[in-house]
XYZ file of N, CA and C in Angstrom:
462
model
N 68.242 56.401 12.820
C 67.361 55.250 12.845
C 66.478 55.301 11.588
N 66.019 53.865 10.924
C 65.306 53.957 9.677
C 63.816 53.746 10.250
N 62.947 54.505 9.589
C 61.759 54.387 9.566
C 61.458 53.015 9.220
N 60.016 52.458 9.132
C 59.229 51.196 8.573
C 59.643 51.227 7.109
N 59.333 52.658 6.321
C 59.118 52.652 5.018
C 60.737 52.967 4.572
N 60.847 53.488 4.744
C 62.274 52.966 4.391
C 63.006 51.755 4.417
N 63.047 50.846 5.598
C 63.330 49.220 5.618
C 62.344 48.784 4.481
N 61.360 49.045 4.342
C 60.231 47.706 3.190
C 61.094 48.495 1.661
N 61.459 49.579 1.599
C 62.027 50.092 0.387
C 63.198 49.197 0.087
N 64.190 48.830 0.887
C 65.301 48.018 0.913
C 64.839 46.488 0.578
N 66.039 46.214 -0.517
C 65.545 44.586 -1.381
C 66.079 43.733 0.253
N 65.134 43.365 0.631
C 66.034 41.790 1.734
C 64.799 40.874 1.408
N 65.764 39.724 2.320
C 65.099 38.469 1.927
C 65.195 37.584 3.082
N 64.698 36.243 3.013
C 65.117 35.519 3.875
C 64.615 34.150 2.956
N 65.379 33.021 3.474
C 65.510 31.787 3.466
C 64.122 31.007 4.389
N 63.216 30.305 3.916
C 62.696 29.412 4.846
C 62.708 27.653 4.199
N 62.417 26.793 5.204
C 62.684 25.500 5.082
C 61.469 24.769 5.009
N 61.084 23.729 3.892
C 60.022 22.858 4.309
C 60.239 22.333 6.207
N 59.250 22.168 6.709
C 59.210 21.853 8.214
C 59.417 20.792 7.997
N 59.678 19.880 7.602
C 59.179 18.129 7.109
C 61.207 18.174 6.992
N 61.561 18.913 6.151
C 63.106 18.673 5.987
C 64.181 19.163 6.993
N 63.516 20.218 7.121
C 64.358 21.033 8.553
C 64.518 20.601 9.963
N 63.209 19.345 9.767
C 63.693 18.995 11.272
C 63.921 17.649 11.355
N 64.142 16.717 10.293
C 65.216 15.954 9.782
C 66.415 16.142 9.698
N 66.658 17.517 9.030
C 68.197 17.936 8.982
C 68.813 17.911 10.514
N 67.834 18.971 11.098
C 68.178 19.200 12.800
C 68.440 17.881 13.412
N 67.525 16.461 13.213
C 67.873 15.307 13.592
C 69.742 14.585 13.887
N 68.741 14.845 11.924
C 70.973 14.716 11.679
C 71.989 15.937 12.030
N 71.912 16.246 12.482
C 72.710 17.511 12.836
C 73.251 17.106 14.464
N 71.937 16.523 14.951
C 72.366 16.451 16.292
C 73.309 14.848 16.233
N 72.310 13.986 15.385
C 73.165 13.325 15.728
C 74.572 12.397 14.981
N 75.181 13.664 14.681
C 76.652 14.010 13.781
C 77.786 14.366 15.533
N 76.606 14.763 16.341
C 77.513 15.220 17.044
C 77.413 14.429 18.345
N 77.038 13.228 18.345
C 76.587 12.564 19.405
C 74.871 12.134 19.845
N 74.155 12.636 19.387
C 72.629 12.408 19.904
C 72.597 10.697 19.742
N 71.887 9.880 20.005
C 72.067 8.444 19.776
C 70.392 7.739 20.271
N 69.618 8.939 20.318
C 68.103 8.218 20.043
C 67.646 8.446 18.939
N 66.159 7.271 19.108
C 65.382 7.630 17.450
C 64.811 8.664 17.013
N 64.360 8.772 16.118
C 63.753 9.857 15.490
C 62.591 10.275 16.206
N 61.531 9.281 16.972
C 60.460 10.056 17.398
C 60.875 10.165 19.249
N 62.105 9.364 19.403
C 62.258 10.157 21.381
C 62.765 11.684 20.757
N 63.519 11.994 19.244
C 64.279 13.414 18.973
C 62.713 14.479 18.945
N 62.032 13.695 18.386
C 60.252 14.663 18.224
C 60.004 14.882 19.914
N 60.004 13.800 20.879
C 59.941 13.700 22.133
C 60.173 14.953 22.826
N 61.770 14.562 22.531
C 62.686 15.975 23.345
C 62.017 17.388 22.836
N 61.121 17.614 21.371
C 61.911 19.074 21.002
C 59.913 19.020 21.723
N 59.090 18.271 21.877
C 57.595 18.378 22.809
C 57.656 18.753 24.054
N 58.986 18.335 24.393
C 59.153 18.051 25.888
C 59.386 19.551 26.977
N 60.511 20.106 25.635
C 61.047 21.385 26.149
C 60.043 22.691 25.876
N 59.240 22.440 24.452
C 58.345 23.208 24.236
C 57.458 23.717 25.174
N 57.080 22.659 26.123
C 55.864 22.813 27.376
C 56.695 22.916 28.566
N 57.902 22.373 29.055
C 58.453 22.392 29.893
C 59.260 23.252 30.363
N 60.301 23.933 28.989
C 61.395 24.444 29.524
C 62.626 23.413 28.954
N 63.580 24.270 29.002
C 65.064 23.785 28.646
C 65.907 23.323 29.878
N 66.242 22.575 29.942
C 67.232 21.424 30.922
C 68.651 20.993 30.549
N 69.383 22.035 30.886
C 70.829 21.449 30.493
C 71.218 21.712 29.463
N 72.684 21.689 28.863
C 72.768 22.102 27.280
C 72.557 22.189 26.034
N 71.965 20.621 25.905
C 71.557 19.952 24.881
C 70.281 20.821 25.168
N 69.184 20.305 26.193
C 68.225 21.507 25.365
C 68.134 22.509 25.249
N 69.005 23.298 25.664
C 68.972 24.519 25.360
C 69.075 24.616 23.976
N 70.390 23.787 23.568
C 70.668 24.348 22.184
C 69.354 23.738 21.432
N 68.697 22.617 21.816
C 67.663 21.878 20.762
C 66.721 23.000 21.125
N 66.556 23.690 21.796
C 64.756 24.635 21.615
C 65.493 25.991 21.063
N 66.540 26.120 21.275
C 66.862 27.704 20.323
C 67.021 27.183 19.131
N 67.717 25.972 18.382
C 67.129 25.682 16.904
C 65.946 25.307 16.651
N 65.426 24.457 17.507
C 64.171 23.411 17.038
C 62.449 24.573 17.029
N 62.886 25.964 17.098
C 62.020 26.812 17.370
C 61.352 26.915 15.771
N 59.908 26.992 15.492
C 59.247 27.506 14.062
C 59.939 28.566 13.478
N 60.157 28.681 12.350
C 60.928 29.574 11.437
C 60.259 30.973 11.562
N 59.076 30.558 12.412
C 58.029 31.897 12.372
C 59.105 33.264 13.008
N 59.599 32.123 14.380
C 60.132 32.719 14.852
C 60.939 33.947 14.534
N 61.724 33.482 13.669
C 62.834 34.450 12.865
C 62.482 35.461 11.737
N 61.494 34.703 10.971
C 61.002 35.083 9.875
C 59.708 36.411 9.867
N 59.521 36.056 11.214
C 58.298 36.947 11.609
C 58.127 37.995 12.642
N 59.186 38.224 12.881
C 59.609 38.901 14.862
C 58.552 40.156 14.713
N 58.175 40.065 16.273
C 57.566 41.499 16.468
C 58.767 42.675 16.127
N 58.397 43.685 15.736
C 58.556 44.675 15.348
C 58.989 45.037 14.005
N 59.383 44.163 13.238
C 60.151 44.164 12.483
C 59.081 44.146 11.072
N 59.239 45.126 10.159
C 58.157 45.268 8.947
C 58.563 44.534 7.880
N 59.632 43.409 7.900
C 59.275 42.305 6.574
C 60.487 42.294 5.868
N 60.567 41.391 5.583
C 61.792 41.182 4.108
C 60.735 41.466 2.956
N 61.444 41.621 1.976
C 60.863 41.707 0.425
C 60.469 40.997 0.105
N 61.417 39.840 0.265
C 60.912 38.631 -0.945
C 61.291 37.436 0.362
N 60.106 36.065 0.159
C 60.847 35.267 0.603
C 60.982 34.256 -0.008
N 62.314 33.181 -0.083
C 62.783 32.362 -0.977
C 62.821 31.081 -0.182
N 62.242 30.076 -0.797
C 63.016 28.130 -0.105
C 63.747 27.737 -0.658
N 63.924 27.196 0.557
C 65.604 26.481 -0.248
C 65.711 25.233 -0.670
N 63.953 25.190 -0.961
C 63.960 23.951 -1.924
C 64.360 24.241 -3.692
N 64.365 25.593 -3.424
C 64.366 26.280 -4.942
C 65.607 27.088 -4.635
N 66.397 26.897 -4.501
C 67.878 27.638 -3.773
C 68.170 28.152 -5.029
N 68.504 27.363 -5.522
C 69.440 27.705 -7.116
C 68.852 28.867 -7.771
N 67.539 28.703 -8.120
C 66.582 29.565 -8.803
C 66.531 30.840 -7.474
N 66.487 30.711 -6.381
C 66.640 31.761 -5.415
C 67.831 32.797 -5.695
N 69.012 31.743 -5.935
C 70.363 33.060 -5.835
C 70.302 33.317 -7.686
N 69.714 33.108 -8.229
C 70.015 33.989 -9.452
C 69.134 34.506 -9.059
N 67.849 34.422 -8.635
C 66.776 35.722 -8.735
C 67.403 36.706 -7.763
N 67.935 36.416 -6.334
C 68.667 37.697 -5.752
C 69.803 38.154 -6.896
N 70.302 37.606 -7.525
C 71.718 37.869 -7.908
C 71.095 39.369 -9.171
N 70.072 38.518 -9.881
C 69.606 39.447 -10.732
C 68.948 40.917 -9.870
N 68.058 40.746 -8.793
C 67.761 41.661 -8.001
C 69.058 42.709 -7.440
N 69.982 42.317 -7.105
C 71.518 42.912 -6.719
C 72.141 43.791 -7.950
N 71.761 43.290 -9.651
C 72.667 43.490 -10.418
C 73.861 42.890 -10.765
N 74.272 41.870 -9.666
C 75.264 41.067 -10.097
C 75.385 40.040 -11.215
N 76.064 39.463 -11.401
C 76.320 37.915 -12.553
C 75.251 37.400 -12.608
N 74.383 36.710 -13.627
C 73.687 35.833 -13.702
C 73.985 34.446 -13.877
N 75.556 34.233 -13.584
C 75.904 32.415 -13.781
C 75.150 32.150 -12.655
N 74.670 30.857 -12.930
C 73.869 29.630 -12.697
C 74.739 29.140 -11.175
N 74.036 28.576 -10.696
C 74.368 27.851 -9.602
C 74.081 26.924 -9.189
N 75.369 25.771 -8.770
C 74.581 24.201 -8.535
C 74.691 23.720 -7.097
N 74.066 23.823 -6.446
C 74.116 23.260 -5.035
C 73.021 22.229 -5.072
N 73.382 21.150 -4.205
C 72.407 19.858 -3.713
C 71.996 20.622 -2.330
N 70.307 20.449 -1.560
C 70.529 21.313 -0.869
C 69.621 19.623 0.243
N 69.332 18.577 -0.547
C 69.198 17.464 0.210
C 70.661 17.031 1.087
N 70.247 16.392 2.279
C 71.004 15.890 2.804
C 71.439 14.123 1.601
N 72.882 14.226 1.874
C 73.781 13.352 1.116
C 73.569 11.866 1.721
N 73.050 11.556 3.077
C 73.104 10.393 3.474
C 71.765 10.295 3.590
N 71.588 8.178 3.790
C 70.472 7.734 4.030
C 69.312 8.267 4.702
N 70.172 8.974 5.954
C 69.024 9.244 6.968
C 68.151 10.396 6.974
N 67.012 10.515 5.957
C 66.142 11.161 6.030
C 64.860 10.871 5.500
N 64.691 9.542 5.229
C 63.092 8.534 5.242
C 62.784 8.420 6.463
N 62.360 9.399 7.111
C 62.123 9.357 8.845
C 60.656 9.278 9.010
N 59.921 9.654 8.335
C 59.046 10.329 8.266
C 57.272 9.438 7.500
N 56.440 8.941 8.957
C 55.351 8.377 8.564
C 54.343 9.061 9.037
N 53.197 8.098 8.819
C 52.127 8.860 9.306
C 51.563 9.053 10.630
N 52.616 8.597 11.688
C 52.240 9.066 12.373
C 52.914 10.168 13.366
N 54.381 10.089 12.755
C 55.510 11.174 13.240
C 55.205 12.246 11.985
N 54.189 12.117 10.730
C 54.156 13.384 10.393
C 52.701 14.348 10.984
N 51.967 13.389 11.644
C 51.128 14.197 12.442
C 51.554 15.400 13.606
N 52.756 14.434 14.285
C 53.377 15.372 15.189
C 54.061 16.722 14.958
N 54.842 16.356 13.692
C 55.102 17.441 13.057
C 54.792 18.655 13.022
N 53.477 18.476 11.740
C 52.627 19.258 11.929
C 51.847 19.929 13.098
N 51.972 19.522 13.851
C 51.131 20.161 15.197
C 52.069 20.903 16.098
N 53.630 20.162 15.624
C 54.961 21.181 16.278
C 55.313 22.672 15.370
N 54.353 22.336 14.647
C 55.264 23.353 13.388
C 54.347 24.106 12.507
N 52.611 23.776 13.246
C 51.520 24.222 12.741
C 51.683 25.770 11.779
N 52.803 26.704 12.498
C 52.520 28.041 12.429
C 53.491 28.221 11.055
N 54.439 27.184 10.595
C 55.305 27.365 10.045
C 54.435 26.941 8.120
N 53.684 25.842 8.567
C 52.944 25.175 7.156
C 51.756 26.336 6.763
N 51.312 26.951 7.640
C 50.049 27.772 7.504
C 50.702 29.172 6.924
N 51.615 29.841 8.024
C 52.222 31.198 7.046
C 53.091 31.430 6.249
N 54.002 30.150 5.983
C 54.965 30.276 5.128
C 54.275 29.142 3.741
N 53.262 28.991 3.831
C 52.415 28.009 2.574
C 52.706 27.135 2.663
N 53.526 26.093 2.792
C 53.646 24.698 2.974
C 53.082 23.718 2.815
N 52.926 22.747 1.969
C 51.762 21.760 2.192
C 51.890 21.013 2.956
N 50.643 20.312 3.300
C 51.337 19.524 4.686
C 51.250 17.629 4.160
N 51.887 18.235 2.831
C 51.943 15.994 2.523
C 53.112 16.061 2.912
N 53.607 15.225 2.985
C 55.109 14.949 3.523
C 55.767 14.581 1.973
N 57.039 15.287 1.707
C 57.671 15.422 0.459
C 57.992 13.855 0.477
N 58.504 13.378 -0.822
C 58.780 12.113 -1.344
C 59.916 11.818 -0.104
N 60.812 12.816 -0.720
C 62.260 12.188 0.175
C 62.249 12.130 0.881
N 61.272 12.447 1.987
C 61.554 12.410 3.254
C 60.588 11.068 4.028
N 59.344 10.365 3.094
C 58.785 9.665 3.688
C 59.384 8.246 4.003
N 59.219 7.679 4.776
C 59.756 6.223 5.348
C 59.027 5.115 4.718
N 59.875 4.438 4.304
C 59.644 3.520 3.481
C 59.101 2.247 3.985
């Protein structure tokens, strides 16, 4: 078994998401696969289960994704990744791991926006909710809490 200091000696990392994009994506995600309400009954559901509990499959699976990144990013026991990277800055992320690894320094091009219309979801008053779903995520992972260009509703 590894000690604390030994794990923080080891290069890791993790990935986190603006809250504002991630749960847009999750929107579209669900509904790629059938979901067929709006954007704020989808805010609804992920309020609903938060205080309530999970009901059936769908929420199950919506509160084991729709959970704060804290979640993952932060678990009890666990003494930390090294570095953490967004994947609003992806590109610039995998050369800086790549250089951290020793590997290649070619460049990398990924789009890491969603490709379709649907992600102007986002006003002032579904970004209040947001924020108050995801309070823990804007405060420890830095986040600002304006709502990015692409994502505001026009």
């Amino acid at each position: 078994m590894y000690n604390t200091q030994q794990i923080r000696g080891v290069f890791s990392f993790v990935f986190v998401r603006n809250p504002y994009a991630r749960v847009v994506s999750l929107y579209n995600h669900f509904r790629r696969y059938g979901y067929e309400e709006d954007f704020h009954e989808f805010l609804g559901s992920i309020e609903r289960i938060r205080g309530s509990g999970a009901n059936g499959r769908f929420d199950r699976r919506l509160k084991s994704m729709s959970r704060p990144m804290i979640t993952w990013t932060h678990p009890p026991g666990w003494p930390g990744w090294t570095r953490m990277f967004r994947v609003e800055n992806f590109e610039d992320a995998v050369l800086d791991i790549k250089v951290s690894l020793g590997l290649d320094t070619e460049p990398v091009d990924i789009d890491v926006l969603p490709q379709d219309h649907s992600r102007r979801l986002i006003d002032k008053h579904v970004s209040g909710r947001i924020l108050d779903l995801y309070s823990e995520d804007f405060e420890l992972l830095e986040y600002p809490k304006d709502v990015p260009d692409a994502y505001q509703a026009r």
